[in-house]
mmCIF file of N, CA and C and ligand atoms in Angstrom:
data_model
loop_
_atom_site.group_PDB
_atom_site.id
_atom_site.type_symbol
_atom_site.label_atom_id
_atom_site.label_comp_id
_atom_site.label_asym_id
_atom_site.label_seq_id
_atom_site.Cartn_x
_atom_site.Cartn_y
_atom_site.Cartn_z
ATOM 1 N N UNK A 229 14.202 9.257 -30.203
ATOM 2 C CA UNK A 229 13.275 9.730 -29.172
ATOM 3 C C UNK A 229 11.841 9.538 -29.629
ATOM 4 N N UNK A 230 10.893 9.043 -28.756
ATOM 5 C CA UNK A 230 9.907 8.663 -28.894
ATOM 6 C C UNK A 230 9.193 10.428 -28.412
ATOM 7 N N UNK A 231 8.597 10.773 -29.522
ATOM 8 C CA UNK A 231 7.387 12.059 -28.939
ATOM 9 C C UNK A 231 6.019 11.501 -28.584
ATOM 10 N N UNK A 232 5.568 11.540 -26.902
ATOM 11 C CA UNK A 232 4.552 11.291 -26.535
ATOM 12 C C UNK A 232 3.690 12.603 -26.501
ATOM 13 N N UNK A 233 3.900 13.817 -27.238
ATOM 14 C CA UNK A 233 2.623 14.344 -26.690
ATOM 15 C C UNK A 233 2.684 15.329 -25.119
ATOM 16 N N UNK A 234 3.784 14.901 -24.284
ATOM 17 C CA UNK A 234 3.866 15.103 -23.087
ATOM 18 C C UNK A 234 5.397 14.818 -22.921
ATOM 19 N N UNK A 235 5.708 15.581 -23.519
ATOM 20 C CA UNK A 235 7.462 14.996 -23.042
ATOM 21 C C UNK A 235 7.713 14.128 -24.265
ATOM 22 N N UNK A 236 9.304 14.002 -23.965
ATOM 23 C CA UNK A 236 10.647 12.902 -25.053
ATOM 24 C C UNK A 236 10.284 11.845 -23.447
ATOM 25 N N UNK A 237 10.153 10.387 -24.428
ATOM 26 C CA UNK A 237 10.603 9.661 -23.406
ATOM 27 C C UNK A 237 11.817 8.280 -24.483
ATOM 28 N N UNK A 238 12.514 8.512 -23.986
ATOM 29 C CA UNK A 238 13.615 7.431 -24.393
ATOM 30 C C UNK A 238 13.136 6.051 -25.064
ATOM 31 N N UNK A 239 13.337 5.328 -26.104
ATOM 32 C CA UNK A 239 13.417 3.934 -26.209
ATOM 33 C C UNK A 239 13.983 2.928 -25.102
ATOM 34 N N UNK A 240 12.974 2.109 -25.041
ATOM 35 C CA UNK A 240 13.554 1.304 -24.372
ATOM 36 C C UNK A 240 13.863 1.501 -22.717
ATOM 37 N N UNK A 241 13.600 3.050 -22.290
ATOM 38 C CA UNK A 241 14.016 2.972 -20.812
ATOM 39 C C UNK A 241 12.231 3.481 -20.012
ATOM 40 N N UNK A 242 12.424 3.374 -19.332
ATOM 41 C CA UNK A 242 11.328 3.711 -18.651
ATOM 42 C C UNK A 242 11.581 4.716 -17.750
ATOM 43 N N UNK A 243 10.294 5.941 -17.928
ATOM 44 C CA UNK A 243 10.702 6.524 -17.514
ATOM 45 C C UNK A 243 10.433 6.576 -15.984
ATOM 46 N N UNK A 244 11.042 7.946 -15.912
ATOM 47 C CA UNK A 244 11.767 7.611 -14.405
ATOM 48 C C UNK A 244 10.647 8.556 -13.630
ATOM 49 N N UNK A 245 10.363 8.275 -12.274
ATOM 50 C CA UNK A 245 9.361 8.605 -11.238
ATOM 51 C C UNK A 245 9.496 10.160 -11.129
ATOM 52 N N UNK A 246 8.699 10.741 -10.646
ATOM 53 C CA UNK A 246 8.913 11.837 -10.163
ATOM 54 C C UNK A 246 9.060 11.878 -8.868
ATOM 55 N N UNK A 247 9.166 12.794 -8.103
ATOM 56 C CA UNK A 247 9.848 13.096 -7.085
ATOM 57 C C UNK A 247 8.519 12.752 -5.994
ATOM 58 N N UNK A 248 7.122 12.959 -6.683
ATOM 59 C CA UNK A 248 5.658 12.978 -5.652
ATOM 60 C C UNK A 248 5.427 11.094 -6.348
ATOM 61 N N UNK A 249 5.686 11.150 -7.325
ATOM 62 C CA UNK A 249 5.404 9.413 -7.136
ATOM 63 C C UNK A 249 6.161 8.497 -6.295
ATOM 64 N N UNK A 250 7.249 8.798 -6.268
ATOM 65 C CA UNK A 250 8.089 8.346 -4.785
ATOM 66 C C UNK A 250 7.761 8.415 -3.884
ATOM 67 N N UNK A 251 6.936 9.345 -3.075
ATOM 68 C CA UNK A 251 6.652 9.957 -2.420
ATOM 69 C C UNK A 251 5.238 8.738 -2.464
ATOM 70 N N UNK A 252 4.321 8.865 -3.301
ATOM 71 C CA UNK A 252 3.006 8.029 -3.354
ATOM 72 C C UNK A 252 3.527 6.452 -3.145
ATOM 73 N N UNK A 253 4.278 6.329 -3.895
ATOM 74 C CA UNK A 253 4.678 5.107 -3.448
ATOM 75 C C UNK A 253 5.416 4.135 -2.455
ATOM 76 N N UNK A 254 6.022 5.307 -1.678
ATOM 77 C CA UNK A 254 6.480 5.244 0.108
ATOM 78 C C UNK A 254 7.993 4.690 -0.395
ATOM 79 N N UNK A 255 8.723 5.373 -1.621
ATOM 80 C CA UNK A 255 9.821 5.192 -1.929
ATOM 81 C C UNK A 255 10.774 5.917 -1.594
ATOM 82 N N UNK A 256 10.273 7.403 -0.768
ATOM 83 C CA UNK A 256 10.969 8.484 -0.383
ATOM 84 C C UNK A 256 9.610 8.727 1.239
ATOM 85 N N UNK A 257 10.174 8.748 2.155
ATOM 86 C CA UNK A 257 9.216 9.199 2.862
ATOM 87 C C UNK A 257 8.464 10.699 3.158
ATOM 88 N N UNK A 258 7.040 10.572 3.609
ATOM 89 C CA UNK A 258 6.398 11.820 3.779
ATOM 90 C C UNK A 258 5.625 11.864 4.820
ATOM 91 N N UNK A 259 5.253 12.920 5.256
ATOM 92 C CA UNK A 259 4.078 12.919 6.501
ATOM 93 C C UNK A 259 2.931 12.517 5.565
ATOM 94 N N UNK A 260 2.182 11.728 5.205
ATOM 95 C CA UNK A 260 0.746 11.286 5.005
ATOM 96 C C UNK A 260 -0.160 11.838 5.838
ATOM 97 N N UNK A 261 -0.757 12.588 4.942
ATOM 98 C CA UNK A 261 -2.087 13.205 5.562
ATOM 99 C C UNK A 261 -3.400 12.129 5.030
ATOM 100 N N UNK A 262 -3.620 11.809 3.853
ATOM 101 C CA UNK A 262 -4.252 10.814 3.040
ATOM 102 C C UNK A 262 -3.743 10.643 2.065
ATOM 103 N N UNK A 263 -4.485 9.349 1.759
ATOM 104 C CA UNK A 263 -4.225 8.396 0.279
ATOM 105 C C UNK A 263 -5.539 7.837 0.141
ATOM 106 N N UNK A 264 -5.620 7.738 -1.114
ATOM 107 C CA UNK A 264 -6.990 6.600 -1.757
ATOM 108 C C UNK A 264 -6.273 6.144 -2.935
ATOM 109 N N UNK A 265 -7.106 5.454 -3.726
ATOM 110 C CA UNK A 265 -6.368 4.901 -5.201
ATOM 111 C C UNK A 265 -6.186 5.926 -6.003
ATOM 112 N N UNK A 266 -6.134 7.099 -6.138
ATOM 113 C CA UNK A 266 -6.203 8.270 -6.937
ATOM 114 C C UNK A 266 -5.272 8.872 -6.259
ATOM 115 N N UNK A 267 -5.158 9.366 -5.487
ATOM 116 C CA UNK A 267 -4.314 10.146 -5.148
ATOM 117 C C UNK A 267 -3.949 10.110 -3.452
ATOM 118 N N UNK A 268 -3.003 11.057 -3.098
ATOM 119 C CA UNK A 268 -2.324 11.230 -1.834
ATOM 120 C C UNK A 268 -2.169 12.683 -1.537
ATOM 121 N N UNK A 269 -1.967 12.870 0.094
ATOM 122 C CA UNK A 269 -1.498 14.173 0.536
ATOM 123 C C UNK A 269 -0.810 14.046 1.413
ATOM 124 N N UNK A 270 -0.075 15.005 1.440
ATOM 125 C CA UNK A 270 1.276 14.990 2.421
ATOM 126 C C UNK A 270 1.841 16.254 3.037
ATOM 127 N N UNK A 271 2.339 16.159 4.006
ATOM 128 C CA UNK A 271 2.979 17.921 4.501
ATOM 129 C C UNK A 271 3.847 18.422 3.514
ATOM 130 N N UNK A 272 4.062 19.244 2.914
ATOM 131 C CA UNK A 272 4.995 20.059 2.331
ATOM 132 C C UNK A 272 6.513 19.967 3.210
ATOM 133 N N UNK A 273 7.233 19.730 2.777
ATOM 134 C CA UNK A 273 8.386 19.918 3.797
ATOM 135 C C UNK A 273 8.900 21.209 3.946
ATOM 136 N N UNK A 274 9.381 22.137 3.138
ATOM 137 C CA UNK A 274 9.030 23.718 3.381
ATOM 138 C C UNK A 274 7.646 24.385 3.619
ATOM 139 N N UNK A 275 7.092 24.313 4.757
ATOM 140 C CA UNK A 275 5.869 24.649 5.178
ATOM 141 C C UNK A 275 5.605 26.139 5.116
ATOM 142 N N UNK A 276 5.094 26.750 4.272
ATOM 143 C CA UNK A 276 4.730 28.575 4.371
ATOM 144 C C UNK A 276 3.952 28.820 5.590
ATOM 145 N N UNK A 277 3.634 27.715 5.638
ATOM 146 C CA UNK A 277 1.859 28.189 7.195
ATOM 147 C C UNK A 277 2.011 27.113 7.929
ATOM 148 N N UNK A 278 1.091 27.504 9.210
ATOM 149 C CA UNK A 278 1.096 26.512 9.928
ATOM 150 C C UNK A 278 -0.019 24.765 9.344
ATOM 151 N N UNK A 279 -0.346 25.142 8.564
ATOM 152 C CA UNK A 279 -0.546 23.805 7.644
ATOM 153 C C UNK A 279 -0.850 23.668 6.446
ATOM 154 N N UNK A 280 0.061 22.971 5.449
ATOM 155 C CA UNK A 280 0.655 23.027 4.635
ATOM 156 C C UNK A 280 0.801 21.684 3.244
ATOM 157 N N UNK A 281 -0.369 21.181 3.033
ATOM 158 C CA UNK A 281 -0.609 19.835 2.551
ATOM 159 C C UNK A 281 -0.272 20.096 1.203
ATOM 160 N N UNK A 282 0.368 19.072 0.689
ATOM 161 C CA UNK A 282 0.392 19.245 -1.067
ATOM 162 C C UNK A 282 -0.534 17.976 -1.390
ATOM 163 N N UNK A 283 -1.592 18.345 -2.066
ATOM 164 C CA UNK A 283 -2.635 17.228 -2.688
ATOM 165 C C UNK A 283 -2.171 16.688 -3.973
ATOM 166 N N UNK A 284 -1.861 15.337 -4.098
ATOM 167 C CA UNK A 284 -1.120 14.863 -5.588
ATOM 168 C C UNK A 284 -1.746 13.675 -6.252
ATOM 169 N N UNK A 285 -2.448 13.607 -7.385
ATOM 170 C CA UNK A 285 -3.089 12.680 -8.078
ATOM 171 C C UNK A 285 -2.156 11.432 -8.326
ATOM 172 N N UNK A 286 -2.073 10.378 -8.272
ATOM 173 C CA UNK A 286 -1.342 8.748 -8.230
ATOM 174 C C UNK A 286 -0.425 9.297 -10.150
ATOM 175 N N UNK A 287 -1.402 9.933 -10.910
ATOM 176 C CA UNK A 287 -1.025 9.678 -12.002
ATOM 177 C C UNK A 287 -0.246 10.863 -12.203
ATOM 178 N N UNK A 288 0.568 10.602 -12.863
ATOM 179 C CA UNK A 288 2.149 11.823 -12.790
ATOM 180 C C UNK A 288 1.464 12.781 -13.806
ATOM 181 N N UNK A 289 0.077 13.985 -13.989
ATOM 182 C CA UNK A 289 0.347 14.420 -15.149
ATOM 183 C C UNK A 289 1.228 15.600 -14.683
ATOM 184 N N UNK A 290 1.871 16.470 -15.721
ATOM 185 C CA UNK A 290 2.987 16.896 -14.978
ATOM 186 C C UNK A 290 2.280 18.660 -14.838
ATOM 187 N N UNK A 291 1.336 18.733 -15.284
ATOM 188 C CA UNK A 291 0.558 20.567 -14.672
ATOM 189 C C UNK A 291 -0.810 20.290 -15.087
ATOM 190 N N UNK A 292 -1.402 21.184 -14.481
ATOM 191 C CA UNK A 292 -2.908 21.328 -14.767
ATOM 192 C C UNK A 292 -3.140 21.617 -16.550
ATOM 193 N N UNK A 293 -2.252 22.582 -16.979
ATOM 194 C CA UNK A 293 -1.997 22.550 -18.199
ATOM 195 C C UNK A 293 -2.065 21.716 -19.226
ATOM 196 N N UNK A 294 -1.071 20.493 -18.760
ATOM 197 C CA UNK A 294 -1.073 19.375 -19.269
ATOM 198 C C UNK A 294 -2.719 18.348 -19.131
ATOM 199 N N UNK A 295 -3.677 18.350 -18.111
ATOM 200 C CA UNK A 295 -4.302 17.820 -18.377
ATOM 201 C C UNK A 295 -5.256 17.622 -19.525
ATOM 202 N N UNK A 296 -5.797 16.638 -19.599
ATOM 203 C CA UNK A 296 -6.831 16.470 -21.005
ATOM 204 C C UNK A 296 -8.179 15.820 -20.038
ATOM 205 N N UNK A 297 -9.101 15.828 -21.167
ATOM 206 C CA UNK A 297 -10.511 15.369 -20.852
ATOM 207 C C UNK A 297 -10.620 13.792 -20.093
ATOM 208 N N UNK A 298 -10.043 13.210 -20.612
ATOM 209 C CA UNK A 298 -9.640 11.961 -19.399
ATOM 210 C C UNK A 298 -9.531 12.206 -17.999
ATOM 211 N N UNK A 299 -8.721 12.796 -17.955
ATOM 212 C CA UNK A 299 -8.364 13.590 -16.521
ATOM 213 C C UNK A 299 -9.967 14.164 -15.772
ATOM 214 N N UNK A 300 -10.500 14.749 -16.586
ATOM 215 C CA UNK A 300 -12.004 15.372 -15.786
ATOM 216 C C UNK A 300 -12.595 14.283 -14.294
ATOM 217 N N UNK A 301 -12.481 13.006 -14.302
ATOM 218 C CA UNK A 301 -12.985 12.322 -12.702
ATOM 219 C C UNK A 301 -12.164 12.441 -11.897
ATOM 220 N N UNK A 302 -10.517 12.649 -12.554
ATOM 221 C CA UNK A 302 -9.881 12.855 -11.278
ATOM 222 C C UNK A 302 -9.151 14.270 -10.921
ATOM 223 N N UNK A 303 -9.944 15.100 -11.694
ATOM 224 C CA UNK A 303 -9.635 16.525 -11.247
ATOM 225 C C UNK A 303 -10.681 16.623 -10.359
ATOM 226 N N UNK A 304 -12.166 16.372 -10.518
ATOM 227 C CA UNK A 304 -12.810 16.549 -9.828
ATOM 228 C C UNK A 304 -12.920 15.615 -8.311
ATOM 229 N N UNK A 305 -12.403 14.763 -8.595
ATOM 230 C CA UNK A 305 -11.997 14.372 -7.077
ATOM 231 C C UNK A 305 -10.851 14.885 -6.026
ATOM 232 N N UNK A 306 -10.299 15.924 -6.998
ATOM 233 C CA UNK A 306 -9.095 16.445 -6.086
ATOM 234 C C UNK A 306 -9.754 17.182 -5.847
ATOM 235 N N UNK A 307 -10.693 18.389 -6.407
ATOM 236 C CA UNK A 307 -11.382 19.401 -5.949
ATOM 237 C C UNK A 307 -11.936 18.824 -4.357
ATOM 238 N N UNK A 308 -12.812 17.557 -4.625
ATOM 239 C CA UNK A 308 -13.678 17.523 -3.700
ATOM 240 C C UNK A 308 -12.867 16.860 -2.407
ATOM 241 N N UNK A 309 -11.647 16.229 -2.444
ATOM 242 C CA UNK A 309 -10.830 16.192 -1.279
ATOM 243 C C UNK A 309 -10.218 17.409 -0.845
ATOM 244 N N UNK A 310 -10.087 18.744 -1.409
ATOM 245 C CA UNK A 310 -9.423 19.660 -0.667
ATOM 246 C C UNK A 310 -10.277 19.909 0.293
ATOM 247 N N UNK A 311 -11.663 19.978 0.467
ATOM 248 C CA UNK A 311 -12.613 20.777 1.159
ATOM 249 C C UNK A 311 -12.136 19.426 2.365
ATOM 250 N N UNK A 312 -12.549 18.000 1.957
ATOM 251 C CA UNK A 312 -12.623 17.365 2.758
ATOM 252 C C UNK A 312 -11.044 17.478 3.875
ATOM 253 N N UNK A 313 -9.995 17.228 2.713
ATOM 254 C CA UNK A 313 -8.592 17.532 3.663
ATOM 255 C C UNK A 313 -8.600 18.925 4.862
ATOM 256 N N UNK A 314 -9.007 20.152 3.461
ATOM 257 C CA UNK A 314 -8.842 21.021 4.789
ATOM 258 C C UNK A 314 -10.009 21.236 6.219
ATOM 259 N N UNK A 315 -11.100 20.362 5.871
ATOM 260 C CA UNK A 315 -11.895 20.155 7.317
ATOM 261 C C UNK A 315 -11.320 19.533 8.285
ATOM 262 N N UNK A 316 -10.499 18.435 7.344
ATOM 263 C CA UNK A 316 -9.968 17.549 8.738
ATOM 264 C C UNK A 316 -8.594 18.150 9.227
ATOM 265 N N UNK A 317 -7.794 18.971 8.425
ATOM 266 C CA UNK A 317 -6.958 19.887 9.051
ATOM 267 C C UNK A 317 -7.175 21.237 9.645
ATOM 268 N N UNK A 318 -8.828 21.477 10.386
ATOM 269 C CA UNK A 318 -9.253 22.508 10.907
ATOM 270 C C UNK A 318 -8.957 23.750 10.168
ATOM 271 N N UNK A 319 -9.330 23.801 9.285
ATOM 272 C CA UNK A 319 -9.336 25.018 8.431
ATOM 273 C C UNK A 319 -10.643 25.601 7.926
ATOM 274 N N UNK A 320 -12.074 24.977 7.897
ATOM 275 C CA UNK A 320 -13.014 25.212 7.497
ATOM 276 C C UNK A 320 -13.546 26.975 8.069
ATOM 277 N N UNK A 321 -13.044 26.777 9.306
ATOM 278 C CA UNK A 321 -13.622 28.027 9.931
ATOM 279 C C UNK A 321 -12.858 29.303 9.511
ATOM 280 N N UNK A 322 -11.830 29.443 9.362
ATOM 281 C CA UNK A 322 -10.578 30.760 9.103
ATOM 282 C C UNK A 322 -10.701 30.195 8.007
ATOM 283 N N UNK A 323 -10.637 30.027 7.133
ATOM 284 C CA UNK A 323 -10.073 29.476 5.342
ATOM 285 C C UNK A 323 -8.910 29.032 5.271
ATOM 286 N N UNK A 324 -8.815 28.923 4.048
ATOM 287 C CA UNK A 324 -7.625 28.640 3.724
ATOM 288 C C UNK A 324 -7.161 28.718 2.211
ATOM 289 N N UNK A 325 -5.863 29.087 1.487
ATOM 290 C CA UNK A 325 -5.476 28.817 0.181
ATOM 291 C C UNK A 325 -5.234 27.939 -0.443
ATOM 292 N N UNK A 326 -6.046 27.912 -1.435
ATOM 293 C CA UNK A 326 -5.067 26.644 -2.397
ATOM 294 C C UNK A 326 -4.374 27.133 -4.150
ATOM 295 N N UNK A 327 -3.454 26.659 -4.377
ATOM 296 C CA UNK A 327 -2.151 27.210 -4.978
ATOM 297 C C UNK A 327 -2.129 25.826 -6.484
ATOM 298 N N UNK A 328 -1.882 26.051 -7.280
ATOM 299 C CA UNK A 328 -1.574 25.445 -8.355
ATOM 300 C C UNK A 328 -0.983 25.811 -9.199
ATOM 301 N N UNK A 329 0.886 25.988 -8.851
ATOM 302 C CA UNK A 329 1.953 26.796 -9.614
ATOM 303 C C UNK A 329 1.551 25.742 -10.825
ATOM 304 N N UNK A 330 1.946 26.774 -11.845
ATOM 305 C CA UNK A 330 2.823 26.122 -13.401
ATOM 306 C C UNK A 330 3.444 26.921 -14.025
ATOM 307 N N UNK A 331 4.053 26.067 -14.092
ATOM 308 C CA UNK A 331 5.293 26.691 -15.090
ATOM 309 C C UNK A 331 6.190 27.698 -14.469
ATOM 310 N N UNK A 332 7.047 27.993 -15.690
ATOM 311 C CA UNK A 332 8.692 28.435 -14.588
ATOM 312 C C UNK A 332 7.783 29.815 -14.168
ATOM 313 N N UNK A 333 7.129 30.381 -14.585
ATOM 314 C CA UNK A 333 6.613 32.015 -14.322
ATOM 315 C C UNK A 333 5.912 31.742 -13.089
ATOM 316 N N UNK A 334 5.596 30.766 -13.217
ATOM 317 C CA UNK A 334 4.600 30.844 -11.042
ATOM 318 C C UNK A 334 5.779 30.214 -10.479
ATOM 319 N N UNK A 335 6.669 29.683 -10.546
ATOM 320 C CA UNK A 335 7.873 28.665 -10.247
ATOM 321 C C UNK A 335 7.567 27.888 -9.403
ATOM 322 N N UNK A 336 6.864 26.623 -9.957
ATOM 323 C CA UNK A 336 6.927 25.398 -10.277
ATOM 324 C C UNK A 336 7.943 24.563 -10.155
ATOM 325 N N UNK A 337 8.094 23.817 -9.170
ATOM 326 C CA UNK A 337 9.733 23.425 -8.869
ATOM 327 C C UNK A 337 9.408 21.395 -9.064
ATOM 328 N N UNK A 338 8.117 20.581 -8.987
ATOM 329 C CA UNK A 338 7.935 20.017 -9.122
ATOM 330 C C UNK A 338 7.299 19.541 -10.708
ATOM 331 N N UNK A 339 7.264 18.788 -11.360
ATOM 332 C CA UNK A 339 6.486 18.816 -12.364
ATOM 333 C C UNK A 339 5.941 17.478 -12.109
ATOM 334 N N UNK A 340 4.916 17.939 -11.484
ATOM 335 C CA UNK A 340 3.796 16.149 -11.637
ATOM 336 C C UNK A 340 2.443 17.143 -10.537
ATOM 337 N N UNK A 341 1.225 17.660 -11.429
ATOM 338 C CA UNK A 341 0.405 18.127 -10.729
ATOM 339 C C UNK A 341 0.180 18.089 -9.067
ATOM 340 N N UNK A 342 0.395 19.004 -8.516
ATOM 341 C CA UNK A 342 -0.067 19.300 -7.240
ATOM 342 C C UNK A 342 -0.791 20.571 -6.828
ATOM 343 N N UNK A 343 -1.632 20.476 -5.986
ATOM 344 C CA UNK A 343 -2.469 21.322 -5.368
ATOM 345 C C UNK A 343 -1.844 21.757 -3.936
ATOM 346 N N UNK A 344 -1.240 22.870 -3.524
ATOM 347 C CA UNK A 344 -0.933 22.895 -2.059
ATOM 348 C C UNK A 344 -2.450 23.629 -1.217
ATOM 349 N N UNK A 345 -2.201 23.052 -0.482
ATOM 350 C CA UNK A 345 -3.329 23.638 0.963
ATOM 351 C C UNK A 345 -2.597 24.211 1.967
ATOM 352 N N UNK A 346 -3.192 25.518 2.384
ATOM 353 C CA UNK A 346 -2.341 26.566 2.901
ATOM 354 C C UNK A 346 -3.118 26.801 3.768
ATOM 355 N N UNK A 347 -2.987 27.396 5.275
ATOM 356 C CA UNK A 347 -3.669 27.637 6.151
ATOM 357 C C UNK A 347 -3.270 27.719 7.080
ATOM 358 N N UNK A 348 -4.231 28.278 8.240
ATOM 359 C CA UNK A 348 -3.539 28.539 9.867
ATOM 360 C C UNK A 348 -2.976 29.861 10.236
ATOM 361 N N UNK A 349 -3.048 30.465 9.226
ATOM 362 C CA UNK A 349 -2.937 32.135 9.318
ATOM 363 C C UNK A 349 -3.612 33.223 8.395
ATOM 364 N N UNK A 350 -3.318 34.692 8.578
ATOM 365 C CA UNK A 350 -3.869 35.424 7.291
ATOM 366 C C UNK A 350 -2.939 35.187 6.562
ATOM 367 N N UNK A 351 -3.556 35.864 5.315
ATOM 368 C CA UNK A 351 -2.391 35.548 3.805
ATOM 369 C C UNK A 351 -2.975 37.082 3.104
ATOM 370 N N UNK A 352 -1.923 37.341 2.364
ATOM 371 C CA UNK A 352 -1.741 38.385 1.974
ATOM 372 C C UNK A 352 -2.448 38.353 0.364
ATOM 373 N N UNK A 353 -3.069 39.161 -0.526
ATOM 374 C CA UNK A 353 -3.506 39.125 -2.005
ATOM 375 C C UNK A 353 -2.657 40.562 -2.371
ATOM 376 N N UNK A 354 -2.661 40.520 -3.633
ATOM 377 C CA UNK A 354 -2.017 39.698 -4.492
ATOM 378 C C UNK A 354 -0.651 38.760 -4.047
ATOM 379 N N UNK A 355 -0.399 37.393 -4.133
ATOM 380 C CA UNK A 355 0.874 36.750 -3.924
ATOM 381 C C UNK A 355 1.720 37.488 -4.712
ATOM 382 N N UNK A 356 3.034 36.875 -3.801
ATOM 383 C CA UNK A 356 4.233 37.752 -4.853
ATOM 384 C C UNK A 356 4.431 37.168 -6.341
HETATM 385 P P1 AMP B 108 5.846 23.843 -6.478
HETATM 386 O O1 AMP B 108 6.944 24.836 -6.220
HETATM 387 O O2 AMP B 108 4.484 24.453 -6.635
HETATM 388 O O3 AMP B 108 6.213 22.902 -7.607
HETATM 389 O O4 AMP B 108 5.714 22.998 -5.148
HETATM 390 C C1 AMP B 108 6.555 21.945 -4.823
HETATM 391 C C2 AMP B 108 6.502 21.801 -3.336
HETATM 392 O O5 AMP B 108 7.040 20.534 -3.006
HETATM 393 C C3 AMP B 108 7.329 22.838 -2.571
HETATM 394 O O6 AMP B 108 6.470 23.584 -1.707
HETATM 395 C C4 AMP B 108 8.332 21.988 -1.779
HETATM 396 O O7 AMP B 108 8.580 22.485 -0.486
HETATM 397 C C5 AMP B 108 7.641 20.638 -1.750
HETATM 398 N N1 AMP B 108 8.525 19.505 -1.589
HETATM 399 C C6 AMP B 108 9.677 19.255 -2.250
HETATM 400 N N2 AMP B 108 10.206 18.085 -1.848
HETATM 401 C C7 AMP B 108 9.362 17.569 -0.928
HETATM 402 C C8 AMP B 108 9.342 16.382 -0.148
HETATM 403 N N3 AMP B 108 10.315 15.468 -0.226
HETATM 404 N N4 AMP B 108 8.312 16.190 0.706
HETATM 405 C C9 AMP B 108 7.324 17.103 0.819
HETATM 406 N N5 AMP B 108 7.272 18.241 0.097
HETATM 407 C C10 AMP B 108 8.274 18.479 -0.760
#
């Protein structure tokens, strides 16, 4: 086993996609909300609210956790597409949440960074 730092990845095999790079790469289909070369958004398919985008960077890192200083242009471009996503999904006026489970204790069911966008109703503080 090769130790990258980020995971065992096998000799010789490559590893294998995640479930949102499929998804980026139109290998599994999704509602597309946007894409640029960095990243994509898409409906959540278990929707909590009436709109429900998961924002996902092209590059699989697998939690916010995991990121490093490299990462800093394209964290900050996810920041600055949520505002833009949730304007164009009419949310600017009522608000809206945004969510960045990690790890099994927030339960995290994906591992490849995502941001969900939540909105279209009230929401309750503290989450469960
Ligand atoms: P998390 O639990 O924070 O890792 O969020 C993963 C999210 O991905 C959940 O809200 C799921 O409903 C969502 N999800 C899982 N599979 C798909 C899919 N094929 N298309 C869109 N959303 C998905």
């Amino acid at each position: 086993m090769l130790h990258s730092g980020r995971g065992c990845v096998k000799f010789g095999a490559a590893m294998e996609k995640t479930l949102f790079q499929k998804i980026a790469d139109k290998e599994i289909p999704a509602a597309m909300v946007y894409e640029d070369s960095l990243c994509v958004a898409f409906r959540d398919i278990t929707p909590v609210a009436p709109v429900h985008v998961l924002l996902v960077p092209r590059k699989p890192i697998p939690s916010i956790e995991a990121a490093a200083a490299e990462d800093a242009e394209l964290l900050a471009h996810l920041m600055l597409k949520v505002g833009e996503i949730a304007r164009a999904e009419g949310l600017a006026e009522g608000g809206f949440r945004t969510v960045m489970n990690t790890g099994a204790d927030a339960g995290q069911t994906v591992p490849h960074l995502h941001i969900h966008i939540i909105g279209g109703r009230s929401m309750q503080w503290p989450p469960g």
